Structures are given as C-alpha cells and as structure tokens.
Amino acid sequence: PLLCCSFNLKSLFSSPLSIPQQHLSVAIDEALYFVSVAEVEGVLGGVVEWEMAGIASEEPGTGRSLERISSGQQRCQSGEALAEWRSSEQVENGTPSTSPPYWDTDDDDDCGPKPSELYGKYTWKIDKFSQINKRELRSNAFEVGGYKWYILIYPQGCDVCNHLSLFLCVANHDKLLPGWSHFAQFTIAVVNKDPKKSKYSDTLHRFWKKEHDWGWKKFMELSKVLEGFIDDDTLIIKAQVQVIRERADNPFRCLDCQYRRELVRVYLTNVEQICRRFVEERRGKLGKLIEDKARWSSFCAFWVGVDQNARRRMSREKTDAILKVVVKHFFIEKEVTSTLVMDSLYSGLKALEG
C-alpha cells in the first residue's frame, strides 16, 4: 500500500488473484501479520536484489582517499528533453507540481531540521581556466546542513589522463571530532553555454575520516571541456548538496522538495522498477500462500470470526516491526535512488495515515 499510494502503481494490484474479493484484505493481513515471525521477515525482510537498469555510467563515484569504487552512479545526459528540463529554471521558479499528495511537502515526524534546511547550492566560477598550471584547484568553503564543504578539481586528471576530475570534500576534516560522519546526496554540474549540454552527475555517500572526499576521476574528457563549457575563458561548476538524517525505525523524509522534483525526473524509471519488482515478488509469495487450501481455509475461518477491533489491534502490534524491516531493506546506503524510494515510502505512509 505504501508503494501504491506513493507512485500510483495501483495497476500492480489490479490483476485477479483467483480468490474471492471479500478475502483479498484478509490475504494481505495474513501475508503481513499472521504467518509467523520468520515468514513475515521472509515476505518483507528477505534480501531484495534488483537491477538498476537504465542508468548509463562512465565510471562510478570514487573517493581519492581509498581509491575504491562506490555504487553511486555517474549518469551521462543522452536525452535532450531530459537535459533541457534539468538545466532549465522551472524547478527553481516554482512551476506547479503534479505530484501525488504528500510528495512535495517538507514535513517530518520529529523535531529535527527539515530536509530543506539541510540542502544548499554553490556556484564556482573559475576564471582564466586555460592559464591554470596547478595540479589541483579547490573552491572556497561553503556551508550546507551545518557542515562546511568545498569542490576540488584536477584540471589534468587525478591519476588518469585526458580527463577533468571532480570531487566534493569535507572542509577541515582533520579538525573534526573523532568518529565524525556526514551522510549526503550531491549533484555536481559543469555548465555549458547551451544548457541542454551541461554535464550532471549524482551520487550518495557517507563522508568520514577515511573517505572525506568523493566524486569522479573521469567526470568528463578534457577534449569535451572545450566544446562549449568554457565561456570567455571561464569554467562554471555548480553543486547541490543534501545532508541526510537517517532513521532506522520508520520511513523518513530525505530530500528538499525542489531537489527531489529534479532527481525524480532523472531516476523515476529506476525507482518504479524497484517498487514493481518488490511488489510482484510479494504478490507471488501471497499467491503461493493462497494455493495452500487447507491452511488458507483455516485462516479464513479464524479471521472471519475475529472482532474487527481485535483485527486492528493485532495489525498495529506488527506495524513498527514491519516498518523497520522496510527501511532496512529499501534504504541502501550507496544506491543513489535510495533517497527517492524512502521519500516515496514516507509519502505513501502519510497518505495512508491521512
């Protein structure tokens, strides 16, 4: 139901399950609450594997510190319409949204800072770019989410040739308290004179002592930098940073609403695939349960005889445990789409509660 409300995937539930309509809600309750604890965890908490199809990637995000690969994906703009939408100002100018209820709100269930208060932008204009002879160049520090950051570039590449390398870094990381950790989603763009050709990359990363910088060694080829990205010998780099406060017990809001509207246009297909596969797998398990006629008949007889208030009480007793399992298995720390999935679950939950 959370996925249904969030992404309008009601069609997933529309095909017949070969059971009487009056027992459909009973089947869902059975699948979620009344099997056994082990079976509940198997239905909702089993390891879900899905393919993130549709994201073209030159190279995943990498941290210079450990020289290792992250599953945050770098995406190349291939669709002109998508690139035009993303580079336009319609999001910033407040174009009316057609999103489902609760999707564009910035509310949260606790008293901490809202995602909009943990989101920020920074523009770095590098003048006389052709005259730079330094191996690396860093921007001024800027603050987002209570933390200070800076952008680091290697005009001739970091451990690679013929590429512009680009990273987001935590400022003064060596002066922070032991055990510090910043979790953030960020987008970096190199701006082209033709907005539809600007280069964007997104990733999700937990910054800490040994991974205090994260980005792309091969952000783009140096030969392409000269194809409209330098205007009057000036290179413009833009960053969007969203600091994320995770919760383990309940779906939570991750993204500023405007940033979310931008990312969902890019990754909607991937998020829908994640949701669709999850729901179809669970419907398959539910179908097998119904095929066990002896067990199903026994349960139906029991369930029909239970008072409605008792049904609700028993359902509520399992809700918290189920939500924890949902968060655990949908929020994958290194998947750039995890924040959108979690925002959808949060929106769906609020819709059900409302």
Tab-separated table of C-alpha atoms in Angstrom:
chain	number	residue	atom	x	y	z
A	1	PRO	CA	0.000	0.000	0.000
A	2	LEU	CA	2.868	2.403	0.677
A	3	LEU	CA	4.213	1.923	-2.806
A	4	CYS	CA	0.757	2.111	-4.329
A	5	CYS	CA	-0.004	5.486	-2.747
A	6	SER	CA	3.409	6.922	-3.493
A	7	PHE	CA	3.885	6.067	-7.126
A	8	ASN	CA	0.353	5.424	-8.298
A	9	LEU	CA	1.170	1.796	-9.083
A	10	LYS	CA	-2.358	0.568	-8.490
A	11	SER	CA	-2.163	-1.408	-11.708
A	12	LEU	CA	0.193	-3.792	-9.922
A	13	PHE	CA	-2.699	-4.918	-7.757
A	14	SER	CA	-5.377	-4.911	-10.451
A	15	SER	CA	-4.836	-8.383	-11.915
A	16	PRO	CA	-7.055	-11.067	-10.341
A	17	LEU	CA	-5.582	-13.345	-7.695
A	18	SER	CA	-8.169	-16.101	-8.148
A	19	ILE	CA	-9.627	-15.560	-4.691
A	20	PRO	CA	-12.949	-14.105	-3.609
A	21	GLN	CA	-12.826	-10.320	-3.375
A	22	GLN	CA	-14.007	-10.372	0.234
A	23	HIS	CA	-10.888	-12.340	1.198
A	24	LEU	CA	-8.342	-10.056	-0.516
A	25	SER	CA	-7.823	-7.840	2.518
A	26	VAL	CA	-7.642	-10.958	4.649
A	27	ALA	CA	-4.892	-12.280	2.383
A	28	ILE	CA	-2.860	-9.110	2.757
A	29	ASP	CA	-3.237	-9.172	6.530
A	30	GLU	CA	-2.250	-12.816	6.526
A	31	ALA	CA	0.854	-12.135	4.461
A	32	LEU	CA	1.949	-9.276	6.688
A	33	TYR	CA	0.888	-10.212	10.174
A	34	PHE	CA	-0.283	-13.745	10.785
A	35	VAL	CA	2.103	-16.155	9.209
A	36	SER	CA	4.958	-16.489	11.671
A	37	VAL	CA	7.688	-14.047	12.570
A	38	ALA	CA	10.095	-15.919	10.323
A	39	GLU	CA	7.648	-15.883	7.419
A	40	VAL	CA	6.908	-12.182	7.903
A	41	GLU	CA	10.613	-11.479	7.674
A	42	GLY	CA	10.755	-13.680	4.601
A	43	VAL	CA	7.926	-11.779	2.918
A	44	LEU	CA	9.114	-8.256	3.718
A	45	GLY	CA	12.615	-8.622	5.053
A	46	GLY	CA	14.321	-11.025	2.697
A	47	VAL	CA	17.265	-9.656	0.791
A	48	VAL	CA	15.809	-7.930	-2.276
A	49	GLU	CA	18.023	-7.893	-5.345
A	50	TRP	CA	17.112	-5.727	-8.275
A	51	GLU	CA	18.794	-4.443	-11.376
A	52	MET	CA	19.256	-0.703	-11.718
A	53	ALA	CA	18.658	-0.665	-15.441
A	54	GLY	CA	18.540	2.495	-17.465
A	55	ILE	CA	21.369	4.476	-15.866
A	56	ALA	CA	24.270	4.971	-18.253
A	57	SER	CA	27.551	5.160	-16.397
A	58	GLU	CA	31.057	6.130	-17.475
A	59	GLU	CA	32.561	5.499	-14.045
A	60	PRO	CA	31.070	5.194	-10.571
A	61	GLY	CA	31.777	7.761	-7.896
A	62	THR	CA	35.158	7.225	-6.293
A	63	GLY	CA	36.965	8.515	-3.272
A	64	ARG	CA	40.577	9.561	-3.754
A	65	SER	CA	41.382	8.524	-0.195
A	66	LEU	CA	40.878	4.758	-0.600
A	67	GLU	CA	40.804	4.522	-4.406
A	68	ARG	CA	37.774	2.302	-4.294
A	69	ILE	CA	34.508	2.094	-6.178
A	70	SER	CA	31.144	3.281	-4.955
A	71	SER	CA	27.827	2.136	-6.423
A	72	GLY	CA	26.708	5.747	-6.776
A	73	GLN	CA	26.180	6.038	-10.496
A	74	GLN	CA	27.503	8.685	-12.873
A	75	ARG	CA	24.935	9.437	-15.493
A	76	CYS	CA	25.538	10.826	-18.960
A	77	GLN	CA	22.864	13.068	-20.393
A	78	SER	CA	21.659	11.394	-23.575
A	79	GLY	CA	18.037	12.528	-23.778
A	80	GLU	CA	17.804	16.099	-24.994
A	81	ALA	CA	14.393	16.643	-23.421
A	82	LEU	CA	15.598	15.447	-20.034
A	83	ALA	CA	18.751	17.555	-20.206
A	84	GLU	CA	16.708	20.598	-21.195
A	85	TRP	CA	14.320	20.064	-18.288
A	86	ARG	CA	17.090	19.558	-15.780
A	87	SER	CA	19.055	22.603	-16.899
A	88	SER	CA	16.036	24.881	-17.038
A	89	GLU	CA	14.902	27.050	-14.168
A	90	GLN	CA	11.326	25.810	-13.968
A	91	VAL	CA	12.014	23.901	-10.736
A	92	GLU	CA	13.630	26.893	-9.071
A	93	ASN	CA	10.877	29.209	-10.295
A	94	GLY	CA	8.189	27.148	-8.612
A	95	THR	CA	6.351	25.582	-11.535
A	96	PRO	CA	3.185	23.917	-10.151
A	97	SER	CA	3.701	20.263	-9.311
A	98	THR	CA	1.508	17.377	-10.426
A	99	SER	CA	2.953	15.008	-7.817
A	100	PRO	CA	0.771	12.824	-5.562
A	101	PRO	CA	-0.338	14.190	-2.164
A	102	TYR	CA	2.451	14.495	0.429
A	103	TRP	CA	5.142	14.161	-2.242
A	104	ASP	CA	6.045	17.857	-2.376
A	105	THR	CA	5.710	18.556	1.325
A	106	ASP	CA	8.752	19.106	3.506
A	107	ASP	CA	7.215	17.878	6.735
A	108	ASP	CA	8.781	15.322	9.046
A	109	ASP	CA	7.682	13.436	12.119
A	110	ASP	CA	10.369	14.604	14.511
A	111	CYS	CA	11.553	17.976	15.759
A	112	GLY	CA	14.883	17.995	13.933
A	113	PRO	CA	15.817	20.169	10.950
A	114	LYS	CA	13.790	19.663	7.792
A	115	PRO	CA	15.435	18.480	4.556
A	116	SER	CA	15.083	21.982	3.105
A	117	GLU	CA	17.210	23.263	5.978
A	118	LEU	CA	19.890	20.681	5.182
A	119	TYR	CA	20.056	21.465	1.449
A	120	GLY	CA	22.133	24.059	-0.332
A	121	LYS	CA	23.691	25.123	-3.624
A	122	TYR	CA	27.052	26.544	-4.563
A	123	THR	CA	28.359	28.042	-7.825
A	124	TRP	CA	32.072	28.213	-8.537
A	125	LYS	CA	33.341	30.361	-11.415
A	126	ILE	CA	36.914	29.584	-12.405
A	127	ASP	CA	38.376	32.497	-14.377
A	128	LYS	CA	41.321	32.192	-16.774
A	129	PHE	CA	40.859	28.443	-16.873
A	130	SER	CA	43.270	27.972	-19.792
A	131	GLN	CA	46.079	29.564	-17.776
A	132	ILE	CA	45.825	27.205	-14.789
A	133	ASN	CA	49.024	25.218	-14.319
A	134	LYS	CA	48.318	23.753	-10.877
A	135	ARG	CA	47.715	20.041	-10.438
A	136	GLU	CA	44.638	20.673	-8.302
A	137	LEU	CA	42.360	23.577	-7.513
A	138	ARG	CA	39.836	23.972	-4.712
A	139	SER	CA	36.874	26.306	-4.296
A	140	ASN	CA	36.130	28.459	-1.306
A	141	ALA	CA	34.423	26.632	1.544
A	142	PHE	CA	30.619	26.784	1.682
A	143	GLU	CA	28.202	25.592	4.363
A	144	VAL	CA	25.311	23.174	3.893
A	145	GLY	CA	23.463	21.310	6.623
A	146	GLY	CA	25.677	22.716	9.335
A	147	TYR	CA	28.836	21.337	7.697
A	148	LYS	CA	31.489	23.037	5.556
A	149	TRP	CA	32.367	21.709	2.116
A	150	TYR	CA	34.486	22.613	-0.896
A	151	ILE	CA	34.820	21.445	-4.507
A	152	LEU	CA	38.137	20.031	-5.676
A	153	ILE	CA	39.124	19.715	-9.329
A	154	TYR	CA	42.118	18.293	-11.153
A	155	PRO	CA	42.273	20.159	-14.487
A	156	GLN	CA	44.534	17.451	-15.986
A	157	GLY	CA	43.018	14.497	-14.151
A	158	CYS	CA	43.617	12.693	-10.851
A	159	ASP	CA	45.625	9.516	-11.573
A	160	VAL	CA	44.079	9.480	-15.055
A	161	CYS	CA	44.946	11.202	-18.315
A	162	ASN	CA	42.874	13.489	-20.507
A	163	HIS	CA	40.008	13.853	-18.053
A	164	LEU	CA	38.672	16.506	-15.725
A	165	SER	CA	38.466	15.022	-12.208
A	166	LEU	CA	35.975	16.499	-9.786
A	167	PHE	CA	35.242	15.849	-6.087
A	168	LEU	CA	33.157	17.142	-3.197
A	169	CYS	CA	35.191	17.354	0.019
A	170	VAL	CA	34.594	17.968	3.710
A	171	ALA	CA	36.422	21.113	4.793
A	172	ASN	CA	38.701	20.926	7.846
A	173	HIS	CA	38.086	17.181	8.124
A	174	ASP	CA	41.297	16.754	10.104
A	175	LYS	CA	39.984	19.090	12.814
A	176	LEU	CA	36.635	17.382	13.344
A	177	LEU	CA	35.891	15.296	16.417
A	178	PRO	CA	36.795	11.585	16.311
A	179	GLY	CA	34.016	9.438	14.894
A	180	TRP	CA	32.501	12.214	12.769
A	181	SER	CA	30.300	11.214	9.839
A	182	HIS	CA	28.353	13.250	7.274
A	183	PHE	CA	25.845	11.447	5.034
A	184	ALA	CA	24.875	13.348	1.901
A	185	GLN	CA	23.484	13.131	-1.593
A	186	PHE	CA	25.009	15.560	-4.055
A	187	THR	CA	24.918	16.637	-7.670
A	188	ILE	CA	27.759	18.355	-9.494
A	189	ALA	CA	27.362	20.005	-12.877
A	190	VAL	CA	29.776	21.595	-15.323
A	191	VAL	CA	27.770	24.267	-17.100
A	192	ASN	CA	27.704	24.523	-20.897
A	193	LYS	CA	26.816	27.650	-22.861
A	194	ASP	CA	23.997	25.524	-24.264
A	195	PRO	CA	22.132	24.468	-21.078
A	196	LYS	CA	20.937	21.267	-22.744
A	197	LYS	CA	24.557	20.092	-22.994
A	198	SER	CA	25.554	20.741	-19.382
A	199	LYS	CA	27.130	17.726	-17.683
A	200	TYR	CA	25.477	16.403	-14.467
A	201	SER	CA	26.451	13.617	-12.090
A	202	ASP	CA	24.751	12.454	-8.888
A	203	THR	CA	25.867	10.218	-6.055
A	204	LEU	CA	25.125	9.272	-2.445
A	205	HIS	CA	27.954	8.895	0.061
A	206	ARG	CA	28.810	8.757	3.732
A	207	PHE	CA	31.751	11.036	4.396
A	208	TRP	CA	34.040	10.080	7.267
A	209	LYS	CA	37.700	10.175	8.298
A	210	LYS	CA	38.986	7.862	5.553
A	211	GLU	CA	36.523	8.959	2.871
A	212	HIS	CA	36.357	12.709	3.328
A	213	ASP	CA	36.268	13.365	-0.442
A	214	TRP	CA	34.111	11.710	-3.066
A	215	GLY	CA	33.476	12.227	-6.745
A	216	TRP	CA	34.624	11.257	-10.218
A	217	LYS	CA	38.118	10.799	-11.589
A	218	LYS	CA	36.685	10.711	-15.090
A	219	PHE	CA	33.982	13.327	-14.770
A	220	MET	CA	34.444	14.278	-18.418
A	221	GLU	CA	37.067	14.178	-21.146
A	222	LEU	CA	39.262	17.253	-21.419
A	223	SER	CA	38.604	17.454	-25.145
A	224	LYS	CA	34.898	17.920	-24.410
A	225	VAL	CA	35.554	20.764	-21.967
A	226	LEU	CA	36.407	22.956	-24.940
A	227	GLU	CA	33.065	22.134	-26.609
A	228	GLY	CA	31.054	24.986	-25.123
A	229	PHE	CA	31.902	24.554	-21.450
A	230	ILE	CA	34.415	27.413	-21.358
A	231	ASP	CA	32.933	30.827	-21.965
A	232	ASP	CA	35.283	33.816	-22.029
A	233	ASP	CA	37.930	31.524	-20.500
A	234	THR	CA	35.643	30.874	-17.525
A	235	LEU	CA	34.510	27.442	-16.352
A	236	ILE	CA	31.383	27.288	-14.163
A	237	ILE	CA	30.788	24.412	-11.753
A	238	LYS	CA	27.583	24.061	-9.737
A	239	ALA	CA	26.976	21.828	-6.737
A	240	GLN	CA	23.808	20.775	-4.928
A	241	VAL	CA	24.293	19.122	-1.546
A	242	GLN	CA	21.624	17.433	0.577
A	243	VAL	CA	22.669	16.309	4.052
A	244	ILE	CA	20.527	13.354	5.164
A	245	ARG	CA	19.377	12.416	8.649
A	246	GLU	CA	18.578	8.702	8.617
A	247	ARG	CA	16.074	6.866	10.760
A	248	ALA	CA	16.029	3.128	11.301
A	249	ASP	CA	12.525	2.712	12.705
A	250	ASN	CA	10.291	4.399	10.146
A	251	PRO	CA	10.329	5.674	6.538
A	252	PHE	CA	11.797	9.174	6.649
A	253	ARG	CA	11.985	12.272	4.518
A	254	CYS	CA	15.368	12.664	2.769
A	255	LEU	CA	15.263	15.401	0.163
A	256	ASP	CA	14.356	19.042	-0.216
A	257	CYS	CA	11.193	19.104	-2.328
A	258	GLN	CA	12.725	21.037	-5.244
A	259	TYR	CA	15.795	18.799	-5.354
A	260	ARG	CA	13.511	15.762	-5.177
A	261	ARG	CA	11.473	17.008	-8.132
A	262	GLU	CA	14.661	17.290	-10.165
A	263	LEU	CA	16.006	13.858	-9.257
A	264	VAL	CA	12.722	12.023	-9.741
A	265	ARG	CA	12.641	13.129	-13.380
A	266	VAL	CA	16.062	11.559	-13.852
A	267	TYR	CA	15.536	8.326	-11.928
A	268	LEU	CA	11.781	7.700	-11.999
A	269	THR	CA	12.090	4.643	-14.233
A	270	ASN	CA	14.628	3.074	-11.891
A	271	VAL	CA	12.537	3.760	-8.798
A	272	GLU	CA	9.442	2.302	-10.431
A	273	GLN	CA	11.401	-0.850	-11.321
A	274	ILE	CA	12.484	-1.226	-7.699
A	275	CYS	CA	8.914	-0.818	-6.453
A	276	ARG	CA	7.403	-3.005	-9.141
A	277	ARG	CA	9.781	-5.890	-8.560
A	278	PHE	CA	9.293	-5.748	-4.801
A	279	VAL	CA	5.507	-5.796	-5.077
A	280	GLU	CA	5.428	-8.534	-7.700
A	281	GLU	CA	7.694	-10.769	-5.625
A	282	ARG	CA	5.460	-10.324	-2.587
A	283	ARG	CA	2.317	-10.940	-4.611
A	284	GLY	CA	3.917	-14.161	-5.803
A	285	LYS	CA	4.502	-15.259	-2.218
A	286	LEU	CA	0.932	-14.332	-1.368
A	287	GLY	CA	-0.339	-16.407	-4.292
A	288	LYS	CA	1.537	-19.468	-3.032
A	289	LEU	CA	0.030	-18.950	0.396
A	290	ILE	CA	-3.468	-18.920	-1.086
A	291	GLU	CA	-2.766	-22.108	-3.054
A	292	ASP	CA	-2.305	-23.949	0.231
A	293	LYS	CA	-6.047	-24.563	0.515
A	294	ALA	CA	-6.013	-26.251	3.896
A	295	ARG	CA	-4.023	-23.524	5.537
A	296	TRP	CA	-5.864	-20.752	3.736
A	297	SER	CA	-9.296	-22.118	4.673
A	298	SER	CA	-8.216	-22.497	8.262
A	299	PHE	CA	-7.007	-18.933	8.411
A	300	CYS	CA	-10.100	-17.514	6.712
A	301	ALA	CA	-12.326	-19.283	9.229
A	302	PHE	CA	-10.242	-17.834	12.055
A	303	TRP	CA	-10.059	-14.346	10.610
A	304	VAL	CA	-13.743	-14.011	9.851
A	305	GLY	CA	-14.507	-14.934	13.434
A	306	VAL	CA	-12.218	-12.244	14.881
A	307	ASP	CA	-13.786	-8.993	16.043
A	308	GLN	CA	-12.882	-6.003	13.852
A	309	ASN	CA	-11.314	-4.082	16.736
A	310	ALA	CA	-9.180	-7.112	17.570
A	311	ARG	CA	-8.037	-7.272	13.952
A	312	ARG	CA	-6.907	-3.662	14.071
A	313	ARG	CA	-5.131	-4.171	17.371
A	314	MET	CA	-3.236	-7.201	16.086
A	315	SER	CA	-2.276	-5.333	12.933
A	316	ARG	CA	-0.976	-2.334	14.863
A	317	GLU	CA	1.171	-4.603	17.026
A	318	LYS	CA	3.158	-5.659	13.955
A	319	THR	CA	3.332	-2.272	12.210
A	320	ASP	CA	6.508	-0.986	13.881
A	321	ALA	CA	8.421	-4.202	13.211
A	322	ILE	CA	7.374	-4.230	9.568
A	323	LEU	CA	8.331	-0.583	9.011
A	324	LYS	CA	11.802	-1.217	10.449
A	325	VAL	CA	12.284	-4.093	8.030
A	326	VAL	CA	11.077	-1.969	5.120
A	327	VAL	CA	13.561	0.807	5.946
A	328	LYS	CA	16.409	-1.657	6.385
A	329	HIS	CA	15.947	-3.276	3.022
A	330	PHE	CA	14.929	-0.281	0.919
A	331	PHE	CA	17.481	2.242	2.146
A	332	ILE	CA	20.713	1.018	0.586
A	333	GLU	CA	23.415	3.450	1.562
A	334	LYS	CA	25.322	3.506	-1.724
A	335	GLU	CA	22.369	3.496	-4.138
A	336	VAL	CA	21.635	6.974	-5.427
A	337	THR	CA	17.927	6.107	-5.799
A	338	SER	CA	17.520	5.104	-2.130
A	339	THR	CA	16.534	8.618	-1.093
A	340	LEU	CA	13.755	8.769	-3.679
A	341	VAL	CA	12.452	5.350	-2.645
A	342	MET	CA	12.482	6.365	1.009
A	343	ASP	CA	10.700	9.642	0.225
A	344	SER	CA	8.057	7.669	-1.686
A	345	LEU	CA	7.555	5.296	1.238
A	346	TYR	CA	7.256	8.241	3.604
A	347	SER	CA	4.692	9.915	1.320
A	348	GLY	CA	2.710	6.692	0.999
A	349	LEU	CA	2.695	6.161	4.749
A	350	LYS	CA	1.467	9.725	5.337
A	351	ALA	CA	-1.253	9.224	2.735
A	352	LEU	CA	-2.434	6.062	4.482
A	353	GLU	CA	-2.401	7.774	7.855
A	354	GLY	CA	-4.316	10.743	6.428
